PDB file of C-alpha atoms in Angstrom:
ATOM      1  CA  MET A 160      15.625 -33.935  -3.078  1.00 50.00           C
ATOM      2  CA  SER A 161      19.323 -33.380  -2.543  1.00 66.00           C
ATOM      3  CA  GLU A 162      21.772 -36.285  -2.635  1.00 60.00           C
ATOM      4  CA  LEU A 163      22.800 -35.576   0.967  1.00 49.00           C
ATOM      5  CA  ARG A 164      19.199 -35.687   2.166  1.00 60.00           C
ATOM      6  CA  GLU A 165      18.657 -38.969   0.317  1.00 62.00           C
ATOM      7  CA  LEU A 166      21.790 -40.395   1.929  1.00 55.00           C
ATOM      8  CA  TYR A 167      20.538 -39.356   5.369  1.00 60.00           C
ATOM      9  CA  GLN A 168      17.156 -40.964   4.753  1.00 74.00           C
ATOM     10  CA  GLU A 169      18.821 -44.151   3.526  1.00 73.00           C
ATOM     11  CA  MET A 170      20.986 -44.328   6.650  1.00 71.00           C
ATOM     12  CA  ILE A 171      17.978 -43.883   8.951  1.00 72.00           C
ATOM     13  CA  LEU A 172      16.004 -46.507   7.026  1.00 68.00           C
ATOM     14  CA  ASP A 173      18.942 -48.943   7.064  1.00 73.00           C
ATOM     15  CA  HIS A 174      19.484 -48.586  10.826  1.00 65.00           C
ATOM     16  CA  GLY A 175      15.716 -48.694  11.385  1.00 68.00           C
ATOM     17  CA  ARG A 176      15.280 -51.929   9.447  1.00 76.00           C
ATOM     18  CA  HIS A 177      18.552 -53.536  10.528  1.00 79.00           C
ATOM     19  CA  PRO A 178      19.469 -52.019  13.887  1.00 79.00           C
ATOM     20  CA  ARG A 179      22.940 -52.659  15.211  1.00 86.00           C
ATOM     21  CA  CYS A 180      23.524 -53.667  18.828  1.00 90.00           C
ATOM     22  CA  CYS A 181      19.948 -54.980  19.061  1.00 93.00           C
ATOM     23  CA  TYR A 182      20.028 -57.872  21.545  1.00 95.00           C
ATOM     24  CA  VAL A 183      19.540 -58.669  25.212  1.00 96.00           C
ATOM     25  CA  MET A 184      22.895 -58.265  26.926  1.00 95.00           C
ATOM     26  CA  ALA A 185      23.308 -61.064  29.449  1.00 92.00           C
ATOM     27  CA  HIS A 186      26.205 -59.358  31.263  1.00 90.00           C
ATOM     28  CA  ALA A 187      24.595 -55.900  31.595  1.00 91.00           C
ATOM     29  CA  ASN A 188      25.067 -54.158  34.938  1.00 91.00           C
ATOM     30  CA  ARG A 189      22.739 -51.252  34.051  1.00 91.00           C
ATOM     31  CA  GLN A 190      19.309 -51.422  32.457  1.00 93.00           C
ATOM     32  CA  ALA A 191      16.505 -48.953  31.776  1.00 94.00           C
ATOM     33  CA  LYS A 192      13.197 -49.045  29.952  1.00 94.00           C
ATOM     34  CA  GLY A 193      11.851 -46.273  27.747  1.00 94.00           C
ATOM     35  CA  PHE A 194       8.355 -45.802  26.342  1.00 94.00           C
ATOM     36  CA  ASN A 195       6.924 -43.116  24.071  1.00 90.00           C
ATOM     37  CA  GLN A 196       3.266 -42.874  25.053  1.00 88.00           C
ATOM     38  CA  PHE A 197       2.415 -40.829  21.966  1.00 87.00           C
ATOM     39  CA  CYS A 198       3.277 -43.481  19.385  1.00 87.00           C
ATOM     40  CA  GLY A 199       4.024 -46.678  21.323  1.00 91.00           C
ATOM     41  CA  ASP A 200       7.779 -46.886  20.671  1.00 93.00           C
ATOM     42  CA  ASN A 201       9.433 -48.838  23.470  1.00 94.00           C
ATOM     43  CA  LEU A 202      12.882 -50.106  24.248  1.00 94.00           C
ATOM     44  CA  THR A 203      15.034 -51.604  26.929  1.00 95.00           C
ATOM     45  CA  LEU A 204      18.605 -50.369  27.064  1.00 95.00           C
ATOM     46  CA  TYR A 205      21.386 -52.565  28.430  1.00 95.00           C
ATOM     47  CA  LEU A 206      24.773 -51.257  29.548  1.00 95.00           C
ATOM     48  CA  ASP A 207      27.945 -52.840  30.807  1.00 93.00           C
ATOM     49  CA  VAL A 208      29.652 -49.970  32.634  1.00 93.00           C
ATOM     50  CA  GLU A 209      33.147 -50.574  33.929  1.00 93.00           C
ATOM     51  CA  ASN A 210      35.641 -48.046  35.307  1.00 91.00           C
ATOM     52  CA  GLU A 211      33.411 -45.078  34.373  1.00 89.00           C
ATOM     53  CA  ALA A 212      33.185 -46.243  30.747  1.00 94.00           C
ATOM     54  CA  ILE A 213      30.463 -47.873  28.662  1.00 96.00           C
ATOM     55  CA  LYS A 214      32.216 -51.125  27.863  1.00 96.00           C
ATOM     56  CA  ASP A 215      29.193 -52.477  25.974  1.00 96.00           C
ATOM     57  CA  ILE A 216      25.719 -51.239  25.038  1.00 96.00           C
ATOM     58  CA  SER A 217      22.697 -52.866  23.431  1.00 97.00           C
ATOM     59  CA  PHE A 218      18.931 -52.533  23.255  1.00 96.00           C
ATOM     60  CA  THR A 219      15.758 -54.399  22.425  1.00 96.00           C
ATOM     61  CA  GLY A 220      12.365 -53.024  21.540  1.00 95.00           C
ATOM     62  CA  SER A 221      10.063 -51.960  18.782  1.00 93.00           C
ATOM     63  CA  GLY A 222       9.125 -48.714  17.160  1.00 91.00           C
ATOM     64  CA  CYS A 223       9.301 -46.582  14.070  1.00 90.00           C
ATOM     65  CA  ALA A 224      12.376 -46.357  11.834  1.00 88.00           C
ATOM     66  CA  ILE A 225      13.479 -43.103  13.505  1.00 90.00           C
ATOM     67  CA  SER A 226      13.293 -44.560  17.003  1.00 93.00           C
ATOM     68  CA  MET A 227      15.124 -47.776  16.120  1.00 92.00           C
ATOM     69  CA  ALA A 228      17.741 -45.977  13.990  1.00 91.00           C
ATOM     70  CA  SER A 229      18.424 -43.538  16.810  1.00 94.00           C
ATOM     71  CA  ALA A 230      18.947 -46.368  19.309  1.00 95.00           C
ATOM     72  CA  SER A 231      21.169 -48.184  16.813  1.00 94.00           C
ATOM     73  CA  LEU A 232      23.375 -45.185  16.021  1.00 93.00           C
ATOM     74  CA  MET A 233      23.500 -44.158  19.682  1.00 96.00           C
ATOM     75  CA  SER A 234      24.712 -47.634  20.619  1.00 96.00           C
ATOM     76  CA  GLU A 235      27.432 -47.607  17.977  1.00 94.00           C
ATOM     77  CA  THR A 236      28.510 -44.103  18.949  1.00 95.00           C
ATOM     78  CA  LEU A 237      28.681 -44.581  22.709  1.00 96.00           C
ATOM     79  CA  LYS A 238      30.377 -47.967  22.983  1.00 96.00           C
ATOM     80  CA  GLY A 239      33.735 -47.355  24.658  1.00 95.00           C
ATOM     81  CA  LYS A 240      32.890 -43.781  25.721  1.00 96.00           C
ATOM     82  CA  THR A 241      32.979 -42.580  29.314  1.00 95.00           C
ATOM     83  CA  LYS A 242      29.776 -41.735  31.116  1.00 93.00           C
ATOM     84  CA  GLU A 243      30.675 -38.026  30.937  1.00 93.00           C
ATOM     85  CA  GLU A 244      31.231 -38.309  27.173  1.00 95.00           C
ATOM     86  CA  ALA A 245      27.838 -40.029  26.878  1.00 95.00           C
ATOM     87  CA  TYR A 246      26.213 -37.057  28.594  1.00 93.00           C
ATOM     88  CA  ILE A 247      27.989 -34.646  26.203  1.00 94.00           C
ATOM     89  CA  PHE A 248      26.704 -36.679  23.253  1.00 95.00           C
ATOM     90  CA  PHE A 249      23.196 -36.546  24.760  1.00 95.00           C
ATOM     91  CA  GLN A 250      23.404 -32.751  24.949  1.00 93.00           C
ATOM     92  CA  PHE A 251      24.682 -32.547  21.368  1.00 93.00           C
ATOM     93  CA  PHE A 252      21.894 -34.789  20.080  1.00 94.00           C
ATOM     94  CA  HIS A 253      19.174 -32.995  22.034  1.00 92.00           C
ATOM     95  CA  GLU A 254      20.338 -29.597  20.745  1.00 91.00           C
ATOM     96  CA  LEU A 255      20.582 -30.960  17.201  1.00 90.00           C
ATOM     97  CA  LEU A 256      16.886 -31.867  17.307  1.00 90.00           C
ATOM     98  CA  THR A 257      15.447 -29.013  19.344  1.00 87.00           C
ATOM     99  CA  HIS A 258      17.336 -25.796  18.631  1.00 80.00           C
ATOM    100  CA  GLU A 259      16.661 -23.470  15.755  1.00 64.00           C
ATOM    101  CA  GLN A 260      20.327 -23.047  14.937  1.00 58.00           C
ATOM    102  CA  LYS A 261      21.126 -23.945  11.368  1.00 54.00           C
ATOM    103  CA  GLN A 262      24.094 -26.016  12.529  1.00 57.00           C
ATOM    104  CA  THR A 263      24.835 -27.433  15.957  1.00 56.00           C
ATOM    105  CA  PRO A 264      28.602 -27.520  16.542  1.00 63.00           C
ATOM    106  CA  ALA A 265      29.804 -31.081  16.045  1.00 69.00           C
ATOM    107  CA  ILE A 266      31.854 -33.038  18.532  1.00 81.00           C
ATOM    108  CA  LYS A 267      34.345 -35.683  17.517  1.00 84.00           C
ATOM    109  CA  GLY A 268      32.459 -38.878  16.675  1.00 83.00           C
ATOM    110  CA  SER A 269      29.065 -37.214  16.166  1.00 85.00           C
ATOM    111  CA  GLU A 270      29.101 -37.093  12.373  1.00 84.00           C
ATOM    112  CA  LYS A 271      26.680 -39.991  11.854  1.00 86.00           C
ATOM    113  CA  LEU A 272      24.231 -38.535  14.371  1.00 89.00           C
ATOM    114  CA  THR A 273      23.693 -35.471  12.189  1.00 86.00           C
ATOM    115  CA  VAL A 274      21.457 -37.590   9.934  1.00 83.00           C
ATOM    116  CA  PHE A 275      18.738 -36.766  12.470  1.00 88.00           C
ATOM    117  CA  SER A 276      18.998 -32.988  12.017  1.00 85.00           C
ATOM    118  CA  GLY A 277      15.993 -33.004   9.677  1.00 84.00           C
ATOM    119  CA  VAL A 278      13.774 -34.438  12.419  1.00 86.00           C
ATOM    120  CA  LYS A 279      13.431 -30.987  13.981  1.00 86.00           C
ATOM    121  CA  ALA A 280      11.128 -30.099  11.045  1.00 85.00           C
ATOM    122  CA  TYR A 281       8.684 -32.710  12.408  1.00 86.00           C
ATOM    123  CA  PRO A 282       8.156 -31.898  16.099  1.00 89.00           C
ATOM    124  CA  ALA A 283       6.036 -35.001  16.728  1.00 88.00           C
ATOM    125  CA  ARG A 284       8.986 -37.197  15.700  1.00 90.00           C
ATOM    126  CA  ILE A 285      11.502 -35.620  18.098  1.00 93.00           C
ATOM    127  CA  LYS A 286      10.266 -37.851  20.924  1.00 93.00           C
ATOM    128  CA  CYS A 287      10.841 -40.881  18.670  1.00 93.00           C
ATOM    129  CA  ALA A 288      14.427 -39.837  17.969  1.00 94.00           C
ATOM    130  CA  THR A 289      15.267 -38.992  21.584  1.00 95.00           C
ATOM    131  CA  LEU A 290      13.660 -42.007  23.295  1.00 96.00           C
ATOM    132  CA  ALA A 291      16.866 -44.058  23.406  1.00 96.00           C
ATOM    133  CA  TRP A 292      18.856 -41.046  24.611  1.00 96.00           C
ATOM    134  CA  HIS A 293      16.480 -40.270  27.483  1.00 95.00           C
ATOM    135  CA  THR A 294      16.532 -43.949  28.394  1.00 96.00           C
ATOM    136  CA  LEU A 295      20.324 -43.751  28.483  1.00 96.00           C
ATOM    137  CA  LEU A 296      20.101 -40.931  31.030  1.00 94.00           C
ATOM    138  CA  LEU A 297      17.814 -43.057  33.179  1.00 93.00           C
ATOM    139  CA  ALA A 298      20.443 -45.794  33.179  1.00 92.00           C
ATOM    140  CA  LEU A 299      23.297 -43.404  34.006  1.00 88.00           C
ATOM    141  CA  ARG A 300      21.722 -40.577  36.020  1.00 73.00           C
ATOM    142  CA  GLU A 301      23.018 -41.641  39.418  1.00 50.00           C
ATOM    143  CA  GLN A 302      26.516 -42.079  38.112  1.00 46.00           C
ATOM    144  CA  ILE A 303      26.730 -38.671  36.437  1.00 42.00           C
ATOM    145  CA  GLY A 304      24.608 -36.667  38.836  1.00 42.00           C
ATOM    146  CA  ILE A 305      21.503 -36.076  36.746  1.00 42.00           C
ATOM    147  CA  SER A 306      18.255 -35.790  38.649  1.00 43.00           C
ATOM    148  CA  ARG A 307      15.084 -37.341  37.241  1.00 45.00           C
ATOM    149  CA  ASP A 308      13.449 -33.901  36.800  1.00 46.00           C
ATOM    150  CA  GLN A 309      16.222 -32.880  34.399  1.00 43.00           C
ATOM    151  CA  LEU A 310      15.082 -35.576  31.953  1.00 41.00           C
TER     152      LEU A 310
END
């Protein structure tokens, strides 16, 4: 196994075992629940959105290491970003996991998210990795014009 692949696995395991931003946010003004019916992963996402920006973000829930690591890294990545930037990050992450391209073009601040690129080799795990991101869209869809059937 390559050193880079080992590093990626270690990062996913670390965020899965010790997720960052994992708490109930008392001052949240947006909230959404996500559930993966195939494996039982579930989470509640909390957002404090102010002036079109994600001032704060957190989550609670339970699931596999991939699901929890994805929510953790997403939360770290999106704190302070605008809602439009959050949608761009969603698109980047979704393409990273679902497209056959060898390399999805990176966007500034997405470097840590690339640890999930290997998930595309395990199609059943893609839903685990994208649960937090789809839940984010549920929390923001009205504000950025996304209809429920686009999810």
